[in-house]
Amino acid sequence: MNKIFTSIKKLIKALVLWLYKLFIKSLPIDSKAIIFESNVGRSYSGNPKAIYEEMIKQGLDSQYRCYYILEDTKMTIPGPAKKVKRKGLKYFYVFATSRIWVCDSRLPMYIVKRPGTTFIQTWHGTPLKKLALDMDTVHMAGEIGIEDYKANFKKNTKTWDYLVSQNHYSTQVFRRAFDFNKEILEIGYPRNDILFKKDNPEDINKLKIQMGLPLDKRIILYAPTWRDNQYYGLGKYKFNPALDFSRLIEEFDDTIILVKYHYLVVDSIDWGAYNGFIRPCKVSEDISLLYLVSDLLITDYSSVMFDYSLLRRPMIFYCYDLQEYKDSLRGFYFDFLEQAPGPVTKTTEELIEVLRNYDFKLYKEKYNLFVEKYNHLDDGRASGKVVNLIKTLIDSKEECI
């Protein structure tokens, strides 16, 4: 029975890809159509969300046909954008016919960019861990070797026409790691615009009330990255942080910890035993809003550190596998211990001690240097700059084939 089911799935996939090729050959490009996709369709968030909502703000959503790619099309999004099921038939139709693509991750290798289509790759973070062509080894699910991984990555980046960068440092890394020689938009990240607009007591309290969070407790956001070698399958990674949450609840009853998994993590963990001390966040929740309601961030090697630092709030780094991650799994672009704008801990007990006695003043100088280097382009206006580019591209007389 399983063999029959597998055969049927393969047949359907082959038929859909055949239809996709037919769409590309026979259908014209819709000069007013724009695709948005965040986190390989797993959420409505990040840079594509910010750009789309800027279009709504400017009233452009009524002038253009917007499509948002989602794994769960029941997800609520504002405006008139059509929600499109990822890898459904309409998904292939809109990719075959849309004028502009706005995405923050790589697209599948079978997606073909036609002449007349423009791909704005917003990406999703400032790199600490090595990327793409800079990597020495690969441990990710579905990858058979570093050379094949690099070759596929390079083919993918050739489809990008524009790439958004958060800072000059990222631009240098992207040029080399992605072998990207087209235009890089050094404008900061659109997803961070909201941190300039909503970082005030009134808006933060409104957000806490909307999220059902208490106003009289400390809110900590725990947002670690994923581990390349801990997975269930392609694009499906585990949550295994080696952190004793029961010890944290014993020590800090005046605290709520928001746990935000990386979008590639698919574990469904029962947090019921923690009596509300731990609040897991859905993959669909926009992490920018979680930044705003949090008094402190705990992370590891995630690029959330670069965004959160815009708020000038305390950060603690819980790096239980620092040596393995640095030496064997990924490797770093810079001396993490030297530049980290907060204390680095490796055990639950070390983390508890720092949470008890954190002195933000001790890290003020490192924090300031960190912000100067990595946040010098963020100004709250990045979304508008991308929207201006989209308007220019669509209004231009560039022929669509």
mmCIF file of C-alpha atoms in Angstrom:
data_model
loop_
_atom_site.group_PDB
_atom_site.id
_atom_site.type_symbol
_atom_site.label_atom_id
_atom_site.label_comp_id
_atom_site.label_asym_id
_atom_site.label_seq_id
_atom_site.Cartn_x
_atom_site.Cartn_y
_atom_site.Cartn_z
ATOM 1 C CA MET A 1 0.000 0.000 0.000
ATOM 2 C CA ASN A 2 2.840 2.384 0.868
ATOM 3 C CA LYS A 3 4.523 1.671 -2.469
ATOM 4 C CA ILE A 4 1.309 2.505 -4.320
ATOM 5 C CA PHE A 5 0.902 5.731 -2.347
ATOM 6 C CA THR A 6 4.532 6.702 -3.041
ATOM 7 C CA SER A 7 4.101 5.976 -6.743
ATOM 8 C CA ILE A 8 0.963 8.124 -6.905
ATOM 9 C CA LYS A 9 2.772 11.014 -5.164
ATOM 10 C CA LYS A 10 5.637 10.799 -7.651
ATOM 11 C CA LEU A 11 3.193 10.762 -10.552
ATOM 12 C CA ILE A 12 1.338 13.829 -9.243
ATOM 13 C CA LYS A 13 4.622 15.673 -8.699
ATOM 14 C CA ALA A 14 5.773 14.870 -12.227
ATOM 15 C CA LEU A 15 2.443 16.063 -13.645
ATOM 16 C CA VAL A 16 2.568 19.332 -11.678
ATOM 17 C CA LEU A 17 6.130 20.031 -12.826
ATOM 18 C CA TRP A 18 5.097 19.288 -16.424
ATOM 19 C CA LEU A 19 2.242 21.794 -16.104
ATOM 20 C CA TYR A 20 4.674 24.313 -14.584
ATOM 21 C CA LYS A 21 6.938 24.030 -17.633
ATOM 22 C CA LEU A 22 3.866 24.488 -19.822
ATOM 23 C CA PHE A 23 2.915 27.653 -17.878
ATOM 24 C CA ILE A 24 6.412 29.061 -18.409
ATOM 25 C CA LYS A 25 6.344 28.389 -22.150
ATOM 26 C CA SER A 26 2.795 29.489 -22.917
ATOM 27 C CA LEU A 27 1.637 32.122 -20.394
ATOM 28 C CA PRO A 28 2.600 35.821 -20.407
ATOM 29 C CA ILE A 29 4.127 37.485 -17.376
ATOM 30 C CA ASP A 30 1.616 39.535 -15.388
ATOM 31 C CA SER A 31 3.322 42.927 -15.126
ATOM 32 C CA LYS A 32 1.340 43.812 -11.969
ATOM 33 C CA ALA A 33 1.853 40.551 -10.049
ATOM 34 C CA ILE A 34 4.123 40.323 -6.985
ATOM 35 C CA ILE A 35 4.955 37.214 -4.923
ATOM 36 C CA PHE A 36 5.928 37.350 -1.245
ATOM 37 C CA GLU A 37 7.304 34.421 0.757
ATOM 38 C CA SER A 38 8.698 34.310 4.307
ATOM 39 C CA ASN A 39 10.623 31.446 5.893
ATOM 40 C CA VAL A 40 9.898 28.987 3.062
ATOM 41 C CA GLY A 41 6.192 29.614 3.548
ATOM 42 C CA ARG A 42 6.098 28.692 7.231
ATOM 43 C CA SER A 43 5.130 32.110 8.523
ATOM 44 C CA TYR A 44 3.882 35.575 7.691
ATOM 45 C CA SER A 45 6.864 37.517 9.001
ATOM 46 C CA GLY A 46 10.253 39.056 8.367
ATOM 47 C CA ASN A 47 11.371 41.285 5.529
ATOM 48 C CA PRO A 48 8.723 40.198 2.978
ATOM 49 C CA LYS A 49 5.947 40.920 5.497
ATOM 50 C CA ALA A 50 7.334 44.392 6.245
ATOM 51 C CA ILE A 51 7.594 45.213 2.538
ATOM 52 C CA TYR A 52 4.082 43.946 1.808
ATOM 53 C CA GLU A 53 2.615 45.949 4.699
ATOM 54 C CA GLU A 54 4.402 49.072 3.460
ATOM 55 C CA MET A 55 2.653 48.527 0.134
ATOM 56 C CA ILE A 56 -0.675 48.374 1.983
ATOM 57 C CA LYS A 57 0.226 51.566 3.863
ATOM 58 C CA GLN A 58 0.884 53.334 0.555
ATOM 59 C CA GLY A 59 -2.308 51.981 -1.011
ATOM 60 C CA LEU A 60 -0.354 50.018 -3.612
ATOM 61 C CA ASP A 61 -2.018 46.723 -2.756
ATOM 62 C CA SER A 62 -5.001 47.895 -4.817
ATOM 63 C CA GLN A 63 -2.804 48.715 -7.825
ATOM 64 C CA TYR A 64 -0.858 45.442 -7.942
ATOM 65 C CA ARG A 65 -1.828 41.779 -7.627
ATOM 66 C CA CYS A 66 -0.089 40.457 -4.518
ATOM 67 C CA TYR A 67 0.346 36.788 -3.642
ATOM 68 C CA TYR A 68 1.634 35.438 -0.320
ATOM 69 C CA ILE A 69 3.054 31.908 -0.319
ATOM 70 C CA LEU A 70 2.108 29.932 2.824
ATOM 71 C CA GLU A 71 2.179 26.316 3.980
ATOM 72 C CA ASP A 72 -0.936 27.081 6.024
ATOM 73 C CA THR A 73 -3.329 29.222 3.990
ATOM 74 C CA LYS A 74 -5.638 29.569 7.020
ATOM 75 C CA MET A 75 -3.102 31.999 8.444
ATOM 76 C CA THR A 76 -4.508 35.520 8.738
ATOM 77 C CA ILE A 77 -2.802 38.271 6.775
ATOM 78 C CA PRO A 78 -3.933 41.858 6.168
ATOM 79 C CA GLY A 79 -4.866 43.412 2.857
ATOM 80 C CA PRO A 80 -6.108 41.830 -0.365
ATOM 81 C CA ALA A 81 -3.142 39.538 -1.087
ATOM 82 C CA LYS A 82 -4.170 36.107 -2.318
ATOM 83 C CA LYS A 83 -2.870 33.332 -0.067
ATOM 84 C CA VAL A 84 -1.264 30.577 -2.127
ATOM 85 C CA LYS A 85 -0.573 27.076 -0.827
ATOM 86 C CA ARG A 86 3.142 26.302 -1.058
ATOM 87 C CA LYS A 87 3.843 23.679 -3.734
ATOM 88 C CA GLY A 88 0.201 23.556 -4.802
ATOM 89 C CA LEU A 89 -0.705 24.017 -8.471
ATOM 90 C CA LYS A 90 -1.394 27.733 -8.053
ATOM 91 C CA TYR A 91 2.036 28.118 -6.460
ATOM 92 C CA PHE A 92 3.635 27.065 -9.731
ATOM 93 C CA TYR A 93 1.236 29.221 -11.736
ATOM 94 C CA VAL A 94 2.080 32.418 -9.854
ATOM 95 C CA PHE A 95 5.814 31.740 -9.937
ATOM 96 C CA ALA A 96 5.551 31.195 -13.688
ATOM 97 C CA THR A 97 3.663 34.434 -14.328
ATOM 98 C CA SER A 98 4.591 37.033 -11.663
ATOM 99 C CA ARG A 99 6.684 40.116 -12.439
ATOM 100 C CA ILE A 100 8.360 40.455 -9.001
ATOM 101 C CA TRP A 101 9.427 37.873 -6.414
ATOM 102 C CA VAL A 102 10.158 39.029 -2.830
ATOM 103 C CA CYS A 103 11.515 36.160 -0.703
ATOM 104 C CA ASP A 104 13.851 35.792 2.270
ATOM 105 C CA SER A 105 15.222 32.282 1.614
ATOM 106 C CA ARG A 106 16.382 30.168 -1.286
ATOM 107 C CA LEU A 107 13.710 28.796 -3.595
ATOM 108 C CA PRO A 108 13.552 25.141 -4.703
ATOM 109 C CA MET A 109 15.865 24.296 -7.584
ATOM 110 C CA TYR A 110 12.929 23.491 -9.887
ATOM 111 C CA ILE A 111 11.580 27.063 -9.733
ATOM 112 C CA VAL A 112 12.586 28.815 -12.956
ATOM 113 C CA LYS A 113 13.015 32.588 -13.205
ATOM 114 C CA ARG A 114 11.978 33.825 -16.634
ATOM 115 C CA PRO A 115 13.372 36.844 -18.479
ATOM 116 C CA GLY A 116 11.181 39.733 -17.401
ATOM 117 C CA THR A 117 10.844 38.499 -13.806
ATOM 118 C CA THR A 118 12.844 40.236 -11.063
ATOM 119 C CA PHE A 119 13.843 38.420 -7.870
ATOM 120 C CA ILE A 120 14.412 40.642 -4.800
ATOM 121 C CA GLN A 121 16.145 38.409 -2.256
ATOM 122 C CA THR A 122 15.761 40.042 1.162
ATOM 123 C CA TRP A 123 17.672 37.313 3.044
ATOM 124 C CA HIS A 124 17.065 36.802 6.752
ATOM 125 C CA GLY A 125 20.039 37.763 8.883
ATOM 126 C CA THR A 126 23.495 39.177 9.407
ATOM 127 C CA PRO A 127 25.947 36.252 9.362
ATOM 128 C CA LEU A 128 27.957 35.081 12.339
ATOM 129 C CA LYS A 129 28.082 31.439 11.243
ATOM 130 C CA LYS A 130 29.648 30.663 7.870
ATOM 131 C CA LEU A 131 27.395 30.603 4.817
ATOM 132 C CA ALA A 132 27.214 28.815 1.488
ATOM 133 C CA LEU A 133 30.497 28.964 -0.453
ATOM 134 C CA ASP A 134 32.454 29.855 2.698
ATOM 135 C CA MET A 135 31.499 26.600 4.440
ATOM 136 C CA ASP A 136 34.080 23.811 4.749
ATOM 137 C CA THR A 137 31.671 20.972 5.562
ATOM 138 C CA VAL A 138 27.930 20.394 5.376
ATOM 139 C CA HIS A 139 25.820 18.425 7.875
ATOM 140 C CA MET A 140 22.330 19.420 6.750
ATOM 141 C CA ALA A 141 19.591 16.935 5.905
ATOM 142 C CA GLY A 142 19.397 16.040 2.230
ATOM 143 C CA GLU A 143 22.915 17.197 1.380
ATOM 144 C CA ILE A 144 25.312 14.580 0.019
ATOM 145 C CA GLY A 145 28.500 16.618 0.095
ATOM 146 C CA ILE A 146 29.940 20.091 0.389
ATOM 147 C CA GLU A 147 30.786 20.450 -3.319
ATOM 148 C CA ASP A 148 27.254 19.579 -4.471
ATOM 149 C CA TYR A 149 25.827 21.876 -1.791
ATOM 150 C CA LYS A 150 27.977 24.768 -3.002
ATOM 151 C CA ALA A 151 27.171 24.114 -6.664
ATOM 152 C CA ASN A 152 23.410 24.137 -5.979
ATOM 153 C CA PHE A 153 23.693 27.257 -3.812
ATOM 154 C CA LYS A 154 25.603 29.053 -6.556
ATOM 155 C CA LYS A 155 22.962 28.117 -9.161
ATOM 156 C CA ASN A 156 20.298 29.452 -6.818
ATOM 157 C CA THR A 157 21.966 32.796 -6.187
ATOM 158 C CA LYS A 158 22.336 33.354 -9.936
ATOM 159 C CA THR A 159 18.548 33.830 -10.047
ATOM 160 C CA TRP A 160 18.686 36.756 -7.581
ATOM 161 C CA ASP A 161 18.605 40.238 -9.121
ATOM 162 C CA TYR A 162 18.787 42.294 -5.912
ATOM 163 C CA LEU A 163 19.956 41.343 -2.423
ATOM 164 C CA VAL A 164 19.128 43.293 0.744
ATOM 165 C CA SER A 165 21.945 43.814 3.263
ATOM 166 C CA GLN A 166 21.730 44.978 6.879
ATOM 167 C CA ASN A 167 25.240 46.468 7.031
ATOM 168 C CA HIS A 168 28.542 46.889 5.185
ATOM 169 C CA TYR A 169 29.958 43.814 6.896
ATOM 170 C CA SER A 170 27.143 41.627 5.522
ATOM 171 C CA THR A 171 27.641 43.044 2.041
ATOM 172 C CA GLN A 172 31.259 41.879 2.027
ATOM 173 C CA VAL A 173 30.291 38.407 3.243
ATOM 174 C CA PHE A 174 27.392 38.086 0.779
ATOM 175 C CA ARG A 175 29.536 39.067 -2.205
ATOM 176 C CA ARG A 176 31.927 36.216 -1.493
ATOM 177 C CA ALA A 177 29.732 33.564 0.172
ATOM 178 C CA PHE A 178 26.938 33.867 -2.416
ATOM 179 C CA ASP A 179 29.201 34.720 -5.358
ATOM 180 C CA PHE A 180 26.768 37.598 -5.900
ATOM 181 C CA ASN A 181 27.806 40.288 -8.367
ATOM 182 C CA LYS A 182 24.532 42.112 -8.943
ATOM 183 C CA GLU A 183 23.100 45.004 -6.926
ATOM 184 C CA ILE A 184 23.137 44.825 -3.146
ATOM 185 C CA LEU A 185 20.690 47.158 -1.417
ATOM 186 C CA GLU A 186 22.502 48.452 1.668
ATOM 187 C CA ILE A 187 19.424 49.769 3.450
ATOM 188 C CA GLY A 188 19.110 47.816 6.712
ATOM 189 C CA TYR A 189 16.373 45.244 7.188
ATOM 190 C CA PRO A 190 12.724 46.110 6.483
ATOM 191 C CA ARG A 191 11.629 43.803 9.306
ATOM 192 C CA ASN A 192 13.389 46.128 11.777
ATOM 193 C CA ASP A 193 11.389 49.216 10.799
ATOM 194 C CA ILE A 194 8.780 48.299 13.415
ATOM 195 C CA LEU A 195 11.429 48.434 16.170
ATOM 196 C CA PHE A 196 11.783 52.161 15.489
ATOM 197 C CA LYS A 197 8.033 52.773 15.420
ATOM 198 C CA LYS A 198 6.782 50.639 18.326
ATOM 199 C CA ASP A 199 9.555 50.872 20.928
ATOM 200 C CA ASN A 200 7.561 52.891 23.441
ATOM 201 C CA PRO A 201 5.659 51.942 26.639
ATOM 202 C CA GLU A 202 2.179 52.463 25.167
ATOM 203 C CA ASP A 203 2.684 50.214 22.125
ATOM 204 C CA ILE A 204 4.621 47.604 24.121
ATOM 205 C CA ASN A 205 1.832 47.298 26.711
ATOM 206 C CA LYS A 206 -0.740 46.974 23.939
ATOM 207 C CA LEU A 207 1.285 44.156 22.408
ATOM 208 C CA LYS A 208 1.612 42.395 25.775
ATOM 209 C CA ILE A 209 -2.145 42.569 26.306
ATOM 210 C CA GLN A 210 -2.785 41.247 22.788
ATOM 211 C CA MET A 211 -0.412 38.336 23.456
ATOM 212 C CA GLY A 212 -1.912 37.597 26.860
ATOM 213 C CA LEU A 213 1.304 38.471 28.686
ATOM 214 C CA PRO A 214 1.354 39.916 32.226
ATOM 215 C CA LEU A 215 2.383 43.539 32.633
ATOM 216 C CA ASP A 216 3.999 42.956 36.037
ATOM 217 C CA LYS A 217 6.514 40.219 35.167
ATOM 218 C CA ARG A 218 9.890 40.153 33.478
ATOM 219 C CA ILE A 219 9.623 38.794 29.937
ATOM 220 C CA ILE A 220 12.596 36.847 28.568
ATOM 221 C CA LEU A 221 12.788 35.749 24.949
ATOM 222 C CA TYR A 222 14.722 32.539 24.290
ATOM 223 C CA ALA A 223 15.461 32.298 20.547
ATOM 224 C CA PRO A 224 18.237 29.873 19.603
ATOM 225 C CA THR A 225 19.251 28.917 16.088
ATOM 226 C CA TRP A 226 18.954 25.422 14.590
ATOM 227 C CA ARG A 227 21.668 22.761 14.514
ATOM 228 C CA ASP A 228 22.628 21.476 11.060
ATOM 229 C CA ASN A 229 23.251 17.926 12.292
ATOM 230 C CA GLN A 230 20.089 17.470 14.393
ATOM 231 C CA TYR A 231 17.224 16.741 12.014
ATOM 232 C CA TYR A 232 14.331 14.453 11.144
ATOM 233 C CA GLY A 233 14.595 14.998 7.420
ATOM 234 C CA LEU A 234 14.974 17.644 4.732
ATOM 235 C CA GLY A 235 14.054 21.061 6.159
ATOM 236 C CA LYS A 236 12.864 19.494 9.467
ATOM 237 C CA TYR A 237 15.142 20.104 12.430
ATOM 238 C CA LYS A 238 15.070 19.248 16.148
ATOM 239 C CA PHE A 239 14.838 21.446 19.234
ATOM 240 C CA ASN A 240 17.406 20.120 21.720
ATOM 241 C CA PRO A 241 18.988 23.021 23.618
ATOM 242 C CA ALA A 242 20.481 21.163 26.626
ATOM 243 C CA LEU A 243 18.863 23.753 28.899
ATOM 244 C CA ASP A 244 17.219 22.709 32.191
ATOM 245 C CA PHE A 245 13.996 24.726 32.139
ATOM 246 C CA SER A 246 12.845 23.177 35.444
ATOM 247 C CA ARG A 247 15.832 24.798 37.181
ATOM 248 C CA LEU A 248 14.908 28.163 35.693
ATOM 249 C CA ILE A 249 11.359 27.976 37.002
ATOM 250 C CA GLU A 250 12.690 27.147 40.487
ATOM 251 C CA GLU A 251 14.804 30.293 40.509
ATOM 252 C CA PHE A 252 12.673 32.891 38.724
ATOM 253 C CA ASP A 253 8.977 32.856 39.566
ATOM 254 C CA ASP A 254 8.689 36.531 38.580
ATOM 255 C CA THR A 255 9.503 35.706 34.960
ATOM 256 C CA ILE A 256 7.840 34.469 31.777
ATOM 257 C CA ILE A 257 10.059 32.838 29.142
ATOM 258 C CA LEU A 258 8.941 33.031 25.531
ATOM 259 C CA VAL A 259 10.468 30.167 23.539
ATOM 260 C CA LYS A 260 10.757 30.920 19.841
ATOM 261 C CA TYR A 261 11.997 28.080 17.663
ATOM 262 C CA HIS A 262 13.859 28.691 14.429
ATOM 263 C CA TYR A 263 11.462 28.319 11.496
ATOM 264 C CA LEU A 264 13.229 25.112 10.393
ATOM 265 C CA VAL A 265 12.522 23.423 13.752
ATOM 266 C CA VAL A 266 9.433 21.189 13.659
ATOM 267 C CA ASP A 267 9.367 19.697 17.176
ATOM 268 C CA SER A 268 6.058 19.847 19.019
ATOM 269 C CA ILE A 269 6.939 19.970 22.714
ATOM 270 C CA ASP A 270 4.477 19.736 25.598
ATOM 271 C CA TRP A 271 5.303 22.631 27.924
ATOM 272 C CA GLY A 272 2.274 22.031 30.186
ATOM 273 C CA ALA A 273 4.395 20.972 33.161
ATOM 274 C CA TYR A 274 5.854 24.481 33.432
ATOM 275 C CA ASN A 275 2.557 26.065 34.528
ATOM 276 C CA GLY A 276 2.712 29.074 32.235
ATOM 277 C CA PHE A 277 6.334 29.881 33.090
ATOM 278 C CA ILE A 278 7.254 28.826 29.568
ATOM 279 C CA ARG A 279 5.204 30.147 26.662
ATOM 280 C CA PRO A 280 6.073 28.501 23.342
ATOM 281 C CA CYS A 281 5.622 30.777 20.357
ATOM 282 C CA LYS A 282 4.074 29.579 17.123
ATOM 283 C CA VAL A 283 6.218 29.517 14.009
ATOM 284 C CA SER A 284 3.746 32.022 12.542
ATOM 285 C CA GLU A 285 4.434 34.622 15.263
ATOM 286 C CA ASP A 286 6.546 37.523 14.061
ATOM 287 C CA ILE A 287 9.709 37.614 16.137
ATOM 288 C CA SER A 288 9.951 41.410 15.788
ATOM 289 C CA LEU A 289 6.897 41.727 18.048
ATOM 290 C CA LEU A 290 8.474 39.306 20.524
ATOM 291 C CA TYR A 291 11.575 41.517 20.622
ATOM 292 C CA LEU A 292 9.425 44.483 21.572
ATOM 293 C CA VAL A 293 7.687 42.790 24.522
ATOM 294 C CA SER A 294 10.880 41.185 25.886
ATOM 295 C CA ASP A 295 13.032 42.729 28.589
ATOM 296 C CA LEU A 296 15.962 40.459 27.821
ATOM 297 C CA LEU A 297 17.074 38.078 25.050
ATOM 298 C CA ILE A 298 18.749 34.712 25.489
ATOM 299 C CA THR A 299 20.170 33.332 22.246
ATOM 300 C CA ASP A 300 23.245 31.558 20.930
ATOM 301 C CA TYR A 301 24.633 32.016 17.389
ATOM 302 C CA SER A 302 21.386 33.246 15.876
ATOM 303 C CA SER A 303 21.220 36.440 13.839
ATOM 304 C CA VAL A 304 18.477 37.641 16.209
ATOM 305 C CA MET A 305 21.308 39.262 18.180
ATOM 306 C CA PHE A 306 21.871 41.815 15.398
ATOM 307 C CA ASP A 307 18.221 42.870 15.259
ATOM 308 C CA TYR A 308 17.570 42.847 18.999
ATOM 309 C CA SER A 309 20.582 45.064 19.660
ATOM 310 C CA LEU A 310 18.668 47.927 18.006
ATOM 311 C CA LEU A 311 16.552 48.047 21.178
ATOM 312 C CA ARG A 312 19.663 48.434 23.402
ATOM 313 C CA ARG A 313 18.306 45.807 25.795
ATOM 314 C CA PRO A 314 20.334 43.126 27.607
ATOM 315 C CA MET A 315 21.385 39.939 25.821
ATOM 316 C CA ILE A 316 22.786 36.716 27.265
ATOM 317 C CA PHE A 317 24.317 34.009 25.100
ATOM 318 C CA TYR A 318 23.668 30.391 26.064
ATOM 319 C CA CYS A 319 26.253 28.426 24.065
ATOM 320 C CA TYR A 320 26.398 24.912 25.499
ATOM 321 C CA ASP A 321 28.069 23.586 22.320
ATOM 322 C CA LEU A 322 30.305 26.551 21.488
ATOM 323 C CA GLN A 323 33.469 24.601 20.710
ATOM 324 C CA GLU A 324 31.724 21.980 18.564
ATOM 325 C CA TYR A 325 29.692 24.563 16.679
ATOM 326 C CA LYS A 326 32.707 26.764 16.013
ATOM 327 C CA ASP A 327 35.208 24.029 15.162
ATOM 328 C CA SER A 328 33.129 21.277 13.552
ATOM 329 C CA LEU A 329 29.596 22.299 12.643
ATOM 330 C CA ARG A 330 29.712 25.725 10.988
ATOM 331 C CA GLY A 331 32.569 28.000 11.997
ATOM 332 C CA PHE A 332 32.355 31.750 12.612
ATOM 333 C CA TYR A 333 33.213 34.829 10.584
ATOM 334 C CA PHE A 334 34.446 36.767 13.602
ATOM 335 C CA ASP A 335 35.652 36.169 17.150
ATOM 336 C CA PHE A 336 32.319 35.587 18.839
ATOM 337 C CA LEU A 337 33.628 35.715 22.407
ATOM 338 C CA GLU A 338 35.426 38.975 21.665
ATOM 339 C CA GLN A 339 32.446 40.759 20.093
ATOM 340 C CA ALA A 340 29.405 39.275 21.885
ATOM 341 C CA PRO A 341 27.562 42.233 23.469
ATOM 342 C CA GLY A 342 26.734 40.280 26.601
ATOM 343 C CA PRO A 343 27.888 37.378 28.800
ATOM 344 C CA VAL A 344 28.441 33.952 27.198
ATOM 345 C CA THR A 345 27.305 30.977 29.310
ATOM 346 C CA LYS A 346 27.670 27.224 28.691
ATOM 347 C CA THR A 347 25.591 25.561 31.424
ATOM 348 C CA THR A 348 22.191 26.091 33.024
ATOM 349 C CA GLU A 349 23.847 27.021 36.324
ATOM 350 C CA GLU A 350 26.046 29.644 34.639
ATOM 351 C CA LEU A 351 22.962 31.084 32.962
ATOM 352 C CA ILE A 352 21.084 31.237 36.265
ATOM 353 C CA GLU A 353 23.995 33.038 37.907
ATOM 354 C CA VAL A 354 24.118 35.638 35.125
ATOM 355 C CA LEU A 355 20.340 36.139 35.220
ATOM 356 C CA ARG A 356 20.602 36.799 38.959
ATOM 357 C CA ASN A 357 23.473 39.284 38.739
ATOM 358 C CA TYR A 358 23.411 40.752 35.242
ATOM 359 C CA ASP A 359 25.072 44.173 35.132
ATOM 360 C CA PHE A 360 24.336 45.836 31.787
ATOM 361 C CA LYS A 361 26.935 48.544 32.446
ATOM 362 C CA LEU A 362 29.736 45.960 32.186
ATOM 363 C CA TYR A 363 28.872 45.370 28.522
ATOM 364 C CA LYS A 364 27.988 48.919 27.501
ATOM 365 C CA GLU A 365 31.204 49.541 25.532
ATOM 366 C CA LYS A 366 31.046 46.207 23.665
ATOM 367 C CA TYR A 367 27.342 46.769 23.019
ATOM 368 C CA ASN A 368 27.972 50.207 21.527
ATOM 369 C CA LEU A 369 30.699 48.865 19.232
ATOM 370 C CA PHE A 370 28.408 46.026 18.173
ATOM 371 C CA VAL A 371 25.575 48.413 17.274
ATOM 372 C CA GLU A 372 27.913 50.767 15.405
ATOM 373 C CA LYS A 373 29.224 47.918 13.261
ATOM 374 C CA TYR A 374 26.040 45.981 12.549
ATOM 375 C CA ASN A 375 23.148 48.463 12.844
ATOM 376 C CA HIS A 376 24.527 51.575 11.153
ATOM 377 C CA LEU A 377 22.107 51.274 8.198
ATOM 378 C CA ASP A 378 18.865 50.463 10.037
ATOM 379 C CA ASP A 379 16.823 53.647 10.210
ATOM 380 C CA GLY A 380 13.174 52.576 10.174
ATOM 381 C CA ARG A 381 12.723 53.330 6.460
ATOM 382 C CA ALA A 382 14.035 50.201 4.706
ATOM 383 C CA SER A 383 10.590 48.904 3.684
ATOM 384 C CA GLY A 384 9.805 52.107 1.832
ATOM 385 C CA LYS A 385 13.078 51.898 -0.078
ATOM 386 C CA VAL A 386 12.257 48.402 -1.357
ATOM 387 C CA VAL A 387 8.732 49.469 -2.278
ATOM 388 C CA ASN A 388 10.176 52.380 -4.268
ATOM 389 C CA LEU A 389 12.349 49.885 -6.150
ATOM 390 C CA ILE A 390 9.323 47.667 -6.866
ATOM 391 C CA LYS A 391 7.364 50.644 -8.211
ATOM 392 C CA THR A 392 10.281 51.632 -10.428
ATOM 393 C CA LEU A 393 10.645 48.097 -11.774
ATOM 394 C CA ILE A 394 6.961 47.642 -12.500
ATOM 395 C CA ASP A 395 6.500 51.116 -13.958
ATOM 396 C CA SER A 396 9.565 50.778 -16.171
ATOM 397 C CA LYS A 397 9.240 49.902 -19.819
ATOM 398 C CA GLU A 398 11.308 46.736 -19.379
ATOM 399 C CA GLU A 399 9.746 44.155 -21.666
ATOM 400 C CA CYS A 400 8.121 41.153 -20.015
ATOM 401 C CA ILE A 401 8.457 37.924 -22.002
#
